[in-house]
mmCIF file of C-alpha atoms in Angstrom:
data_model
loop_
_atom_site.group_PDB
_atom_site.id
_atom_site.type_symbol
_atom_site.label_atom_id
_atom_site.label_comp_id
_atom_site.label_asym_id
_atom_site.label_seq_id
_atom_site.Cartn_x
_atom_site.Cartn_y
_atom_site.Cartn_z
ATOM 1 C CA UNK A 1 -0.182 0.122 0.044
ATOM 2 C CA UNK A 2 2.664 2.470 0.896
ATOM 3 C CA UNK A 3 4.608 4.016 -2.018
ATOM 4 C CA UNK A 4 7.298 6.526 -1.921
ATOM 5 C CA UNK A 5 8.614 7.759 -4.985
ATOM 6 C CA UNK A 6 11.845 9.916 -5.029
ATOM 7 C CA UNK A 7 12.911 12.021 -7.836
ATOM 8 C CA UNK A 8 15.267 14.820 -8.619
ATOM 9 C CA UNK A 9 18.762 13.100 -8.804
ATOM 10 C CA UNK A 10 21.187 13.352 -11.418
ATOM 11 C CA UNK A 11 24.590 14.219 -12.384
ATOM 12 C CA UNK A 12 26.042 17.726 -11.104
ATOM 13 C CA UNK A 13 29.311 19.268 -10.715
ATOM 14 C CA UNK A 14 31.042 19.934 -7.537
ATOM 15 C CA UNK A 15 29.634 23.116 -5.799
ATOM 16 C CA UNK A 16 26.363 22.693 -7.653
ATOM 17 C CA UNK A 17 22.774 22.120 -6.404
ATOM 18 C CA UNK A 18 20.000 19.461 -6.569
ATOM 19 C CA UNK A 19 16.343 19.477 -5.245
ATOM 20 C CA UNK A 20 15.280 16.128 -4.331
ATOM 21 C CA UNK A 21 11.344 15.160 -3.786
ATOM 22 C CA UNK A 22 9.587 12.494 -2.267
ATOM 23 C CA UNK A 23 5.927 11.839 -3.077
ATOM 24 C CA UNK A 24 4.093 9.554 -0.431
ATOM 25 C CA UNK A 25 0.966 7.443 -1.083
ATOM 26 C CA UNK A 26 -0.718 5.141 1.288
ATOM 27 C CA UNK A 27 0.156 6.790 4.339
ATOM 28 C CA UNK A 28 -1.143 9.695 6.737
ATOM 29 C CA UNK A 29 1.722 12.040 5.826
ATOM 30 C CA UNK A 30 1.187 14.765 8.194
ATOM 31 C CA UNK A 31 1.432 11.827 11.077
ATOM 32 C CA UNK A 32 4.762 10.479 9.849
ATOM 33 C CA UNK A 33 8.119 11.535 10.291
ATOM 34 C CA UNK A 34 10.023 11.754 6.889
ATOM 35 C CA UNK A 35 13.509 11.131 6.417
ATOM 36 C CA UNK A 36 16.261 11.152 4.135
ATOM 37 C CA UNK A 37 18.919 8.871 4.084
ATOM 38 C CA UNK A 38 21.911 8.017 1.631
ATOM 39 C CA UNK A 39 24.017 4.762 0.643
ATOM 40 C CA UNK A 40 26.890 4.509 -1.359
ATOM 41 C CA UNK A 41 28.355 1.120 -2.732
ATOM 42 C CA UNK A 42 30.018 -0.676 0.052
ATOM 43 C CA UNK A 43 29.069 2.096 2.767
ATOM 44 C CA UNK A 44 26.548 2.036 5.499
ATOM 45 C CA UNK A 45 23.177 3.800 5.183
ATOM 46 C CA UNK A 46 23.709 7.452 6.518
ATOM 47 C CA UNK A 47 21.295 9.912 7.887
ATOM 48 C CA UNK A 48 20.987 12.905 5.936
ATOM 49 C CA UNK A 49 17.773 14.808 7.118
ATOM 50 C CA UNK A 50 14.524 14.207 9.288
ATOM 51 C CA UNK A 51 11.414 16.424 9.144
ATOM 52 C CA UNK A 52 9.357 15.804 12.262
ATOM 53 C CA UNK A 53 5.662 16.095 12.632
ATOM 54 C CA UNK A 54 5.846 19.259 14.539
ATOM 55 C CA UNK A 55 7.826 20.981 11.783
ATOM 56 C CA UNK A 56 11.437 20.554 13.564
ATOM 57 C CA UNK A 57 14.248 19.183 11.795
ATOM 58 C CA UNK A 58 17.449 17.289 12.046
ATOM 59 C CA UNK A 59 20.426 16.831 10.125
ATOM 60 C CA UNK A 60 23.367 14.003 10.215
ATOM 61 C CA UNK A 61 26.919 15.585 10.659
ATOM 62 C CA UNK A 62 27.695 14.616 7.045
ATOM 63 C CA UNK A 63 25.558 17.577 5.244
ATOM 64 C CA UNK A 64 27.595 20.138 7.288
ATOM 65 C CA UNK A 65 25.041 23.012 7.113
ATOM 66 C CA UNK A 66 24.774 22.566 2.974
ATOM 67 C CA UNK A 67 21.298 20.939 3.075
ATOM 68 C CA UNK A 68 17.798 21.638 4.156
ATOM 69 C CA UNK A 69 14.566 19.550 4.461
ATOM 70 C CA UNK A 70 11.157 20.627 4.068
ATOM 71 C CA UNK A 71 7.568 19.269 3.831
ATOM 72 C CA UNK A 72 4.426 19.848 2.361
ATOM 73 C CA UNK A 73 1.859 17.994 4.056
ATOM 74 C CA UNK A 74 -0.975 19.159 1.608
ATOM 75 C CA UNK A 75 1.173 17.247 -1.298
ATOM 76 C CA UNK A 76 2.358 14.566 0.849
ATOM 77 C CA UNK A 77 5.677 15.469 -0.482
ATOM 78 C CA UNK A 78 9.128 16.018 1.571
ATOM 79 C CA UNK A 79 12.053 17.853 -0.238
ATOM 80 C CA UNK A 80 15.832 17.943 0.213
ATOM 81 C CA UNK A 81 17.581 20.866 -1.086
ATOM 82 C CA UNK A 82 21.260 20.283 -1.558
ATOM 83 C CA UNK A 83 23.724 22.908 -2.014
ATOM 84 C CA UNK A 84 27.592 23.122 -2.258
ATOM 85 C CA UNK A 85 27.492 19.505 -3.479
ATOM 86 C CA UNK A 86 30.763 17.493 -3.034
ATOM 87 C CA UNK A 87 31.998 14.141 -4.455
ATOM 88 C CA UNK A 88 31.378 12.696 -1.291
ATOM 89 C CA UNK A 89 27.688 13.312 -1.502
ATOM 90 C CA UNK A 90 27.503 10.676 -4.475
ATOM 91 C CA UNK A 91 25.016 7.948 -3.363
ATOM 92 C CA UNK A 92 21.581 6.779 -3.649
ATOM 93 C CA UNK A 93 19.190 8.938 -1.771
ATOM 94 C CA UNK A 94 16.422 7.146 -0.073
ATOM 95 C CA UNK A 95 13.135 8.562 1.243
ATOM 96 C CA UNK A 96 11.860 7.034 4.718
ATOM 97 C CA UNK A 97 8.421 7.262 6.280
ATOM 98 C CA UNK A 98 7.911 6.244 9.897
ATOM 99 C CA UNK A 99 5.635 6.994 12.569
ATOM 100 C CA UNK A 100 6.957 8.949 15.556
ATOM 101 C CA UNK A 101 8.803 7.000 18.352
ATOM 102 C CA UNK A 102 9.647 4.073 16.030
ATOM 103 C CA UNK A 103 13.013 3.606 14.168
ATOM 104 C CA UNK A 104 13.483 4.259 10.668
ATOM 105 C CA UNK A 105 14.087 0.760 9.717
ATOM 106 C CA UNK A 106 10.705 -0.191 10.933
ATOM 107 C CA UNK A 107 9.070 2.492 8.573
ATOM 108 C CA UNK A 108 8.819 2.467 4.652
ATOM 109 C CA UNK A 109 11.405 3.127 2.326
ATOM 110 C CA UNK A 110 11.391 4.497 -1.512
ATOM 111 C CA UNK A 111 13.650 2.968 -3.924
ATOM 112 C CA UNK A 112 16.004 6.036 -4.054
ATOM 113 C CA UNK A 113 17.300 8.218 -6.537
ATOM 114 C CA UNK A 114 20.758 8.329 -7.596
ATOM 115 C CA UNK A 115 22.945 11.511 -7.125
ATOM 116 C CA UNK A 116 26.411 11.727 -8.742
ATOM 117 C CA UNK A 117 28.648 14.470 -8.131
ATOM 118 C CA UNK A 118 31.534 14.714 -10.460
ATOM 119 C CA UNK A 119 33.660 16.976 -12.631
#
């Protein structure tokens, strides 16, 4: 029933920007914590950003102030604005939906969108 569809990834040069989107269906969007995670080949999945139901946010240390997460409950969409991208940001970016108080792995995941930062 639950579908999370990421979009907006692509190839960008170092220092460039991308805006990712995740459109959800099959959930009560406003009641879900929405998160962005990323996974590079051979590496552990990393927390990128989390949007809580009260409007607060949390970011992983890896983004170093360069990313911003926002949500539109009416459109059931969460965005990730990524600026000053670095080669280390290259990864598949995954959207996550979970109920408050539950771990991300107990929630739902999208299939991901590829972000490649390269000259």
